[in-house]
XYZ file of C-alpha atoms in Angstrom:
619
model
C -0.012 -0.166 0.123
C 1.542 3.222 -1.153
C 0.815 6.375 0.798
C -1.632 9.002 -0.676
C 1.093 11.532 -0.507
C 4.506 12.416 0.731
C 6.906 15.574 1.158
C 10.255 14.646 -0.059
C 13.159 17.376 -0.462
C 16.525 16.171 -1.891
C 19.585 18.103 -1.683
C 22.413 16.972 -4.035
C 25.643 18.974 -3.200
C 28.996 17.980 -5.005
C 30.195 21.752 -5.117
C 29.803 24.685 -3.080
C 26.365 25.012 -4.000
C 23.305 23.443 -2.789
C 20.399 22.323 -5.220
C 17.148 21.640 -3.554
C 14.593 19.446 -5.401
C 11.197 19.890 -3.886
C 8.469 17.412 -4.580
C 4.805 18.217 -4.613
C 3.715 18.885 -0.969
C 1.572 16.218 0.533
C 1.118 14.224 3.551
C 0.834 10.548 4.830
C -2.193 10.332 7.253
C -1.146 8.573 10.401
C -4.865 8.817 12.074
C -5.906 5.470 11.162
C -3.534 3.838 13.298
C -4.423 0.445 14.750
C -6.766 0.666 17.480
C -5.085 0.655 20.980
C -1.713 1.667 19.587
C 0.162 4.061 21.939
C 1.792 7.283 21.357
C 5.494 7.572 20.508
C 7.790 7.293 23.689
C 4.764 7.734 25.750
C 4.781 11.373 25.366
C 1.585 11.809 23.182
C 1.522 12.900 19.711
C 5.016 14.398 18.592
C 5.335 17.989 17.766
C 7.122 19.383 14.695
C 7.617 22.697 16.774
C 6.362 24.637 13.813
C 5.243 24.455 10.244
C 5.879 21.040 8.818
C 7.395 22.698 5.741
C 10.326 23.947 7.540
C 13.339 22.274 5.960
C 15.898 20.342 8.124
C 18.699 20.468 5.171
C 18.782 24.254 4.535
C 21.496 25.902 2.280
C 23.361 26.734 5.743
C 23.628 22.769 6.779
C 24.476 22.207 2.904
C 27.627 24.668 3.440
C 28.376 23.473 6.851
C 28.627 20.083 5.600
C 30.642 20.730 2.546
C 33.246 22.618 4.684
C 33.432 19.651 7.001
C 34.126 16.882 4.175
C 36.581 19.136 2.814
C 38.463 19.735 6.209
C 38.308 16.131 7.394
C 38.792 14.003 4.059
C 35.597 12.286 3.925
C 35.061 11.555 0.441
C 31.070 11.115 0.606
C 28.181 11.726 3.080
C 24.679 10.951 2.712
C 21.745 11.986 5.052
C 18.235 11.272 5.545
C 15.866 13.490 7.696
C 12.194 11.990 8.424
C 9.647 13.913 10.470
C 6.524 12.363 11.740
C 3.551 13.901 13.431
C -0.088 12.926 13.928
C -0.913 13.223 10.296
C 2.105 13.397 8.029
C 5.528 12.116 7.274
C 7.832 14.451 5.442
C 11.432 13.089 4.390
C 14.347 15.311 3.237
C 17.599 14.128 1.934
C 21.181 15.276 1.395
C 24.054 14.015 -0.606
C 27.791 15.464 -0.817
C 30.507 14.211 -2.513
C 31.540 10.688 -3.968
C 30.542 7.104 -3.597
C 33.386 5.629 -5.896
C 37.125 6.468 -6.438
C 35.886 6.898 -10.301
C 33.761 10.107 -9.017
C 30.307 8.650 -9.022
C 28.258 10.985 -6.925
C 26.957 10.224 -3.679
C 22.904 10.002 -3.701
C 20.500 9.371 -1.266
C 20.042 5.651 -2.665
C 23.858 5.038 -2.058
C 24.461 2.249 0.162
C 26.760 2.241 3.169
C 27.778 -0.158 5.923
C 26.077 1.086 8.891
C 28.034 -0.851 11.460
C 26.623 -1.192 14.943
C 23.611 0.591 13.904
C 22.474 -2.801 12.752
C 22.265 -3.750 16.650
C 18.827 -2.079 16.966
C 17.625 -4.484 14.099
C 19.019 -7.469 15.658
C 17.072 -6.700 19.097
C 14.007 -5.757 17.071
C 14.269 -9.491 15.660
C 14.843 -11.073 19.057
C 11.706 -9.242 20.602
C 9.592 -9.926 17.232
C 10.579 -13.624 17.889
C 9.461 -13.586 21.603
C 6.143 -12.062 20.369
C 5.659 -14.907 18.283
C 6.243 -17.525 20.793
C 3.896 -15.542 23.364
C 1.062 -15.586 20.599
C 1.567 -19.344 19.616
C 2.933 -18.066 15.892
C 6.349 -19.946 16.673
C 7.599 -22.507 14.190
C 10.121 -24.390 16.395
C 9.787 -25.496 20.003
C 11.579 -24.216 23.119
C 13.963 -26.757 24.907
C 11.773 -28.789 27.402
C 12.976 -26.995 30.264
C 12.192 -23.605 29.117
C 8.546 -22.423 29.625
C 8.750 -19.030 27.854
C 11.076 -16.912 25.821
C 11.225 -13.524 27.453
C 14.094 -10.988 28.154
C 14.831 -12.927 31.275
C 15.123 -16.382 29.847
C 18.759 -17.774 30.502
C 20.879 -18.185 27.644
C 22.354 -21.430 28.941
C 18.822 -22.671 28.616
C 18.529 -21.528 24.778
C 21.844 -22.795 23.540
C 22.380 -25.825 25.732
C 25.696 -27.845 25.034
C 26.667 -24.559 23.162
C 26.997 -21.740 25.775
C 29.704 -21.328 28.237
C 31.858 -18.513 29.402
C 35.029 -18.428 31.629
C 32.940 -17.571 34.576
C 30.599 -20.203 36.251
C 28.203 -17.895 37.393
C 27.625 -15.950 34.513
C 27.602 -19.094 32.056
C 24.590 -20.188 34.240
C 22.463 -16.956 35.213
C 23.204 -14.652 32.177
C 19.662 -14.000 30.352
C 18.940 -12.234 27.069
C 18.676 -8.984 28.546
C 22.191 -9.048 29.987
C 23.964 -9.830 26.688
C 21.922 -7.310 24.812
C 22.711 -4.591 27.627
C 26.591 -5.013 27.314
C 26.748 -6.413 30.928
C 27.930 -9.886 30.307
C 31.352 -9.211 31.937
C 33.147 -9.936 28.488
C 34.610 -6.833 26.673
C 35.256 -5.656 23.279
C 39.036 -6.806 23.477
C 37.843 -10.313 22.261
C 36.581 -8.975 19.046
C 40.317 -9.726 18.148
C 39.128 -13.101 18.177
C 37.400 -13.086 14.911
C 38.206 -15.453 12.399
C 38.367 -15.168 8.789
C 36.224 -18.551 8.482
C 34.193 -17.703 11.678
C 30.452 -18.371 12.223
C 28.177 -17.157 15.009
C 28.087 -20.803 16.537
C 31.810 -21.293 16.268
C 32.152 -18.053 18.221
C 29.819 -19.150 21.104
C 31.469 -22.484 21.509
C 34.838 -20.545 21.882
C 33.796 -17.857 24.389
C 34.401 -20.354 27.123
C 38.173 -19.703 26.560
C 37.832 -15.859 26.790
C 38.688 -14.142 30.193
C 36.161 -11.898 31.759
C 37.171 -8.566 32.969
C 34.222 -8.110 35.216
C 31.584 -10.106 36.796
C 28.144 -10.309 35.340
C 26.143 -6.947 35.587
C 29.051 -5.455 37.335
C 29.826 -2.789 34.708
C 28.538 -1.834 31.416
C 30.921 -2.598 28.797
C 30.446 -2.462 25.123
C 30.608 -6.168 23.401
C 30.153 -7.212 20.052
C 30.384 -11.189 20.811
C 26.871 -11.179 22.620
C 25.301 -9.491 19.546
C 26.429 -12.324 17.328
C 25.319 -14.874 20.056
C 21.932 -13.567 19.766
C 21.706 -13.839 16.083
C 22.594 -17.616 16.557
C 19.725 -17.444 19.331
C 17.240 -16.105 16.338
C 18.422 -18.739 13.677
C 17.991 -21.502 16.213
C 14.445 -20.555 17.248
C 12.962 -18.804 14.247
C 13.470 -21.917 11.704
C 15.566 -19.911 9.347
C 18.916 -17.989 9.239
C 18.713 -14.872 11.108
C 19.325 -12.858 7.830
C 16.252 -14.087 6.408
C 14.358 -13.702 9.433
C 15.323 -9.813 9.744
C 14.450 -9.722 5.776
C 11.216 -11.428 6.076
C 9.925 -9.403 9.240
C 11.593 -6.351 8.922
C 13.262 -5.041 5.812
C 10.457 -6.176 3.457
C 7.514 -5.046 5.486
C 9.041 -1.594 5.416
C 9.640 -1.787 2.062
C 13.546 -1.232 2.596
C 14.179 -2.297 -0.749
C 17.810 -1.864 -1.138
C 18.786 -3.108 2.393
C 20.612 -6.084 2.729
C 23.064 -8.298 4.927
C 24.670 -9.624 1.691
C 27.998 -7.717 0.473
C 27.306 -9.124 -3.041
C 23.899 -8.077 -3.446
C 24.905 -4.589 -2.566
C 27.938 -4.705 -5.069
C 25.512 -6.064 -7.891
C 23.229 -3.285 -7.315
C 26.189 -0.787 -8.230
C 24.731 1.215 -5.595
C 27.440 0.175 -2.772
C 29.987 3.020 -1.706
C 33.638 2.217 -1.893
C 35.334 2.501 1.765
C 38.168 4.940 2.778
C 40.492 5.066 5.634
C 40.554 8.165 7.257
C 44.200 8.037 8.607
C 45.811 6.743 5.530
C 43.489 8.434 2.928
C 43.479 5.291 0.843
C 40.651 3.218 -0.309
C 40.137 -0.139 1.593
C 38.045 -3.223 0.858
C 34.946 -4.086 2.671
C 36.093 -6.134 5.252
C 33.038 -8.747 5.669
C 32.746 -9.936 2.018
C 32.096 -13.646 1.584
C 28.988 -15.544 2.617
C 30.335 -16.916 5.878
C 31.700 -13.443 7.187
C 28.426 -11.736 6.182
C 26.337 -14.094 8.148
C 29.078 -13.932 10.980
C 28.743 -9.919 11.554
C 25.061 -9.441 10.844
C 23.789 -9.333 13.992
C 26.166 -6.942 15.605
C 27.176 -4.808 12.515
C 26.298 -6.126 9.171
C 23.498 -4.234 7.903
C 23.955 -2.444 4.505
C 21.454 0.173 3.928
C 20.840 3.807 2.358
C 19.475 7.073 3.633
C 16.257 6.170 1.861
C 15.641 2.855 3.371
C 16.863 4.115 6.732
C 14.105 6.758 7.246
C 11.454 4.253 6.578
C 12.945 2.313 9.656
C 13.128 5.757 11.423
C 9.492 6.636 10.570
C 8.265 3.113 12.130
C 10.408 3.886 15.191
C 8.888 7.632 15.474
C 5.750 5.903 15.273
C 5.954 3.313 18.256
C 6.810 0.404 15.864
C 4.137 0.714 13.571
C 4.663 1.157 9.919
C 3.129 4.866 9.401
C 2.358 4.020 5.697
C 0.547 0.777 6.046
C -0.442 1.048 9.868
C 1.135 -2.373 10.316
C 2.708 -3.174 13.705
C 6.617 -4.103 13.025
C 8.067 -3.863 16.377
C 5.401 -4.626 19.289
C 5.191 -2.100 21.729
C 6.648 -3.685 24.371
C 9.668 -4.511 22.538
C 10.033 -0.846 21.277
C 9.772 0.344 25.122
C 12.104 -2.309 26.268
C 14.847 -1.744 23.900
C 14.643 2.303 23.993
C 14.648 2.185 27.787
C 17.878 2.729 29.636
C 18.790 -0.429 31.634
C 22.544 0.683 31.984
C 24.531 3.676 33.140
C 27.017 4.548 30.551
C 28.110 7.756 31.199
C 27.376 8.808 34.946
C 28.160 12.232 34.788
C 26.662 14.730 32.557
C 28.643 16.787 29.924
C 27.435 20.278 30.723
C 25.398 21.997 29.177
C 25.410 19.640 26.492
C 24.042 16.106 27.522
C 22.864 14.429 30.621
C 23.598 11.035 31.839
C 23.597 8.584 29.128
C 21.919 5.168 29.695
C 22.004 2.163 27.226
C 18.818 0.083 26.442
C 19.431 -2.801 24.092
C 20.911 -1.285 20.700
C 20.020 2.136 21.660
C 21.586 5.027 23.697
C 19.434 7.460 25.526
C 20.111 10.973 26.559
C 19.094 14.087 26.440
C 20.662 16.870 24.312
C 20.422 20.317 25.634
C 17.021 19.265 27.372
C 15.801 17.481 24.320
C 15.325 13.624 24.766
C 17.628 11.732 22.376
C 17.742 8.058 21.413
C 20.847 7.150 19.072
C 23.433 4.748 18.047
C 26.592 5.012 16.222
C 28.380 2.514 13.945
C 31.455 1.940 12.110
C 33.287 -0.881 10.307
C 36.424 -0.143 8.391
C 35.934 2.563 5.734
C 32.293 3.702 7.209
C 30.811 5.394 9.975
C 27.191 5.967 10.571
C 25.002 7.778 13.161
C 21.242 6.830 13.742
C 19.402 9.443 15.908
C 15.697 10.184 16.495
C 14.161 12.507 19.072
C 10.537 11.256 20.029
C 8.983 14.491 21.195
C 9.847 16.034 18.138
C 8.942 13.226 15.835
C 12.673 13.903 14.068
C 15.078 11.194 12.881
C 18.393 11.506 11.206
C 20.401 8.902 9.657
C 23.970 9.984 8.697
C 26.249 7.757 6.614
C 30.288 8.514 5.832
C 32.512 6.565 3.827
C 35.389 7.178 5.559
C 36.317 5.824 8.817
C 37.802 7.958 11.769
C 38.763 10.088 13.502
C 36.655 12.645 11.524
C 33.553 12.486 13.646
C 31.576 14.085 10.817
C 28.632 11.331 11.115
C 27.942 12.758 14.529
C 28.698 16.159 14.141
C 26.196 16.810 10.944
C 23.115 15.392 12.854
C 24.043 17.313 15.979
C 23.944 20.483 13.908
C 20.852 19.747 12.067
C 19.053 19.304 15.359
C 20.151 22.633 16.663
C 19.182 24.326 13.664
C 15.725 22.757 13.326
C 14.899 23.012 16.996
C 16.441 26.687 16.696
C 18.829 26.072 19.485
C 21.663 28.202 20.335
C 25.037 26.416 18.615
C 27.107 24.750 21.049
C 30.676 23.685 20.411
C 30.843 20.492 18.296
C 29.574 17.416 19.875
C 32.589 16.198 21.813
C 33.645 12.519 21.493
C 33.473 11.968 25.397
C 29.788 12.897 25.305
C 28.852 9.241 24.306
C 30.666 5.960 24.101
C 32.528 4.999 20.999
C 30.250 2.462 19.582
C 31.837 2.000 16.311
C 34.255 -0.854 15.712
C 36.780 1.647 15.171
C 37.035 2.488 19.066
C 39.748 -0.143 18.611
C 38.897 -3.997 19.305
C 42.051 -3.750 21.698
C 40.827 -0.587 22.979
C 43.432 0.455 25.491
C 47.265 0.728 25.405
C 49.033 0.886 28.739
C 52.210 2.772 28.626
C 53.043 1.496 31.911
C 55.379 -1.379 30.625
C 57.365 -3.106 33.229
C 60.057 -1.453 34.569
C 63.233 -3.206 34.044
C 66.711 -2.879 32.895
C 67.610 -5.209 30.253
C 71.233 -5.222 30.800
C 70.387 -6.893 34.208
C 68.811 -9.971 32.640
C 69.499 -12.365 29.942
C 68.204 -11.355 26.374
C 67.117 -14.308 24.441
C 67.812 -14.351 20.721
C 65.204 -13.201 18.964
C 64.888 -16.364 16.889
C 63.953 -18.151 19.505
C 60.558 -16.563 19.591
C 59.762 -17.730 15.954
C 56.990 -20.073 15.661
C 53.015 -20.829 15.857
C 51.084 -19.190 19.193
C 47.630 -20.802 20.007
C 44.706 -19.796 21.943
C 41.635 -21.848 21.846
C 39.365 -18.831 21.561
C 41.677 -17.190 19.123
C 43.256 -19.929 17.166
C 46.995 -19.225 15.936
C 49.247 -16.564 14.778
C 52.598 -16.996 13.343
C 55.959 -15.159 14.130
C 59.043 -14.832 12.145
C 62.489 -13.245 12.002
C 64.027 -11.636 9.252
C 66.374 -14.987 9.152
C 63.449 -17.751 9.307
C 63.641 -19.928 6.092
C 59.995 -21.597 6.460
C 57.953 -21.062 3.310
C 55.188 -19.104 5.310
C 57.740 -16.832 6.892
C 59.059 -16.136 3.614
C 55.463 -14.895 2.510
C 55.087 -12.969 5.520
C 58.516 -11.354 5.294
C 57.728 -10.288 1.845
C 54.537 -8.546 2.629
C 56.157 -6.528 5.428
C 58.925 -5.539 3.204
C 56.489 -4.354 0.640
C 55.116 -1.696 2.980
C 58.463 -0.820 4.828
C 59.578 2.607 3.182
C 63.031 1.346 1.911
C 62.150 -2.247 1.757
C 64.243 -3.706 4.455
C 63.265 -5.034 7.841
C 64.702 -4.997 11.216
C 66.454 -8.064 12.095
C 65.591 -7.363 15.737
C 61.908 -7.325 15.463
C 59.274 -10.459 14.961
C 56.894 -10.142 11.974
C 53.917 -12.051 11.754
C 50.661 -12.702 10.285
C 47.045 -14.098 11.637
C 43.997 -15.654 10.259
C 41.787 -13.139 11.691
C 39.214 -10.219 10.183
C 40.547 -7.255 11.725
C 44.075 -7.633 11.243
C 46.225 -9.481 8.597
C 49.512 -8.906 10.216
C 51.188 -8.035 13.296
C 54.898 -7.209 14.590
C 56.414 -7.563 18.047
C 59.484 -5.158 19.427
C 61.221 -6.018 22.239
C 60.968 -3.297 25.257
C 63.003 -5.109 28.021
C 63.851 -8.217 29.764
C 63.278 -9.376 33.290
C 63.673 -12.344 35.475
C 62.097 -15.203 33.765
C 60.178 -13.036 30.974
C 60.633 -10.451 28.281
C 58.314 -7.654 27.158
C 57.314 -6.479 23.754
C 55.027 -4.031 22.080
C 52.307 -5.765 19.768
C 51.226 -3.947 16.777
C 48.487 -5.556 14.836
C 47.732 -4.100 11.481
C 46.160 -5.134 7.873
C 48.783 -4.681 4.989
C 47.903 -4.019 1.338
C 51.396 -5.217 -0.380
C 49.707 -4.494 -3.760
C 47.778 -1.392 -2.913
C 44.032 -1.613 -3.204
C 41.591 -0.138 -5.905
C 43.068 2.308 -8.677
C 46.146 2.991 -6.416
C 48.529 -0.005 -6.488
C 51.336 1.315 -4.160
C 51.821 -0.639 -0.976
C 50.199 0.485 2.244
C 49.705 -0.269 5.976
C 45.836 0.068 7.339
C 46.215 1.314 10.997
C 42.641 2.749 11.896
C 41.993 -0.405 14.212
C 45.802 -0.357 15.626
C 46.067 0.870 19.194
C 48.344 4.178 18.885
C 50.961 2.979 21.326
C 50.343 -0.847 20.462
C 49.638 -3.588 23.005
C 51.898 -4.668 25.713
C 53.184 -8.343 25.651
C 54.966 -10.624 28.117
C 56.581 -13.820 27.186
C 57.286 -16.397 29.688
C 60.771 -17.711 29.112
C 63.514 -19.802 30.507
C 66.696 -18.089 29.614
C 69.399 -20.701 30.166
C 67.726 -23.035 27.529
C 66.592 -20.364 25.274
C 63.117 -21.385 25.595
C 59.846 -19.527 25.148
C 56.764 -21.174 26.626
C 54.290 -18.595 25.518
C 53.006 -14.769 25.412
C 50.108 -13.039 26.792
C 48.548 -9.525 26.023
C 48.882 -7.470 29.146
C 46.766 -4.523 30.484
C 45.243 -4.199 27.154
C 42.121 -2.476 28.663
C 41.091 0.093 31.221
C 40.021 -1.389 34.209
C 40.892 -4.120 36.534
C 44.347 -5.825 35.944
C 44.760 -9.432 35.972
C 46.116 -11.359 38.892
C 48.341 -14.241 39.814
C 51.805 -15.696 39.978
C 52.552 -16.390 36.382
C 52.137 -14.315 33.117
C 49.661 -16.886 32.097
C 47.434 -16.122 35.014
C 47.793 -12.321 34.692
C 47.488 -12.044 31.144
C 44.235 -10.918 29.241
C 44.884 -13.348 26.649
C 47.327 -16.214 26.931
C 48.878 -17.642 23.634
C 50.971 -21.145 24.035
C 53.877 -21.457 21.744
C 53.192 -24.663 20.387
C 55.601 -24.840 17.274
C 59.133 -23.927 16.686
C 60.186 -22.370 13.393
C 64.089 -22.302 12.905
C 66.275 -20.103 11.206
C 67.304 -20.743 7.557
């Protein structure tokens, strides 16, 4: 059913001038909402705060965006704005810059990876599935020990035989709400464990080997692994793959015709934007191409969408879970309320006068912006940054997409400025990074680098030959990585060393550095540089990166992608027996803020411990 009328404004901006295309003024009636439907966010009918003909994307906004893109090196940006009140839906779109290195212009239909803005789709899918079970529409049965499927249902009961964590109490007591509100005790450090051949179920089975930083419900700490786990729950109990369930129950019913989890569908449409590194200013590939990886990342960050489609998603949210174009309930009201209500404190102090305390629901942050209630979430995968924000009391929603990753923050500053201008608020300083948590993958999987390396004098202790560290190291949660020296003759090491030499400024490598590779998604290579030696250990700095020895895209010069690399590297300590030139293993140490590991041995104190399982000798 098509709406009888609609207002659409489109701004295509590719120079310093803005060109607005205004469709015939029209409205989408919302007054025929289903009987019993509640008002948005329990605040009554949202108010547009004036004439609905008022533009959100003005010439001033267009000029502001154009200057930001030029200043921050962002090749392309797309914005969708939707306004919903009691009897109309109004949409506006802005597009600036290019979506490809060939110079194809960004449009409202351009597709972007939306990263962690996908989490709201995952939570909606879980809630829809719960509603199916509550009303007898389920197509699979729950385990015999489970009487109902709710936010309080234990994950162990839903995934018996597969679910286990390092902490026994968390294994037994964690429920669906816990894992979706980021209070499981696991941290985003373990994003480093994602494998090139991973799957949600395989990850769930490996999480028992990943150390907890906190106890269950002790502290909010952003975690992608649990959203991947929840996608496995949906697949198990919907009777179909998670991605198919979301397409059928959300994308299709909202007429989000271009939105997909499939990288190949996005590329075949010729609408998928290229991706760029903000730090290297180079084009990079989409990191989650391939059938396995697109399914793996789906729940935590796999949606690929456009400004056009995301305004349909936002219009439904602003209408309390009901599609305003069809009056069909997409997200049950109880689910909408549960996922947009704050369950955990994220930022416990207001950033005066900008924001209030910030809480996290499920897939959404909730705060106030200059006194106005705001629900939002950011997202970022390599090469893309996204922000999705809506203000329930004003019926205003904004989706912003950039095709370059950090640290430019343009995807947050643009909607911030639109909100200020549209609501006639005084311009505050640009939105500070610390006013909300970094909910993109670009916050670094290893999010903290301690500069407090062990204080030791290398000369006071024996220093092992660098060659004894060459080999394969294993952790059952992370699988393997390989370390080589410049003298290692193994075929795999020759390939690794060739890759590193290609990106070296003069083609030479340091004989005192260990060079390695991994089979992980976020990093292709790594290197370790010795810091100091102590009694029974040696300390290194680990630098994980992704190498492009042949460049990428039209630029074939080699380069190193470092946007996911901690600026100071990660502290590594290796357990050694100096008299026999023996390395037992190495651990990532103090790699995140918060509680330090305890114990007598490096293995006990390490955040992640890798056992050396195979020696590779010099040629």
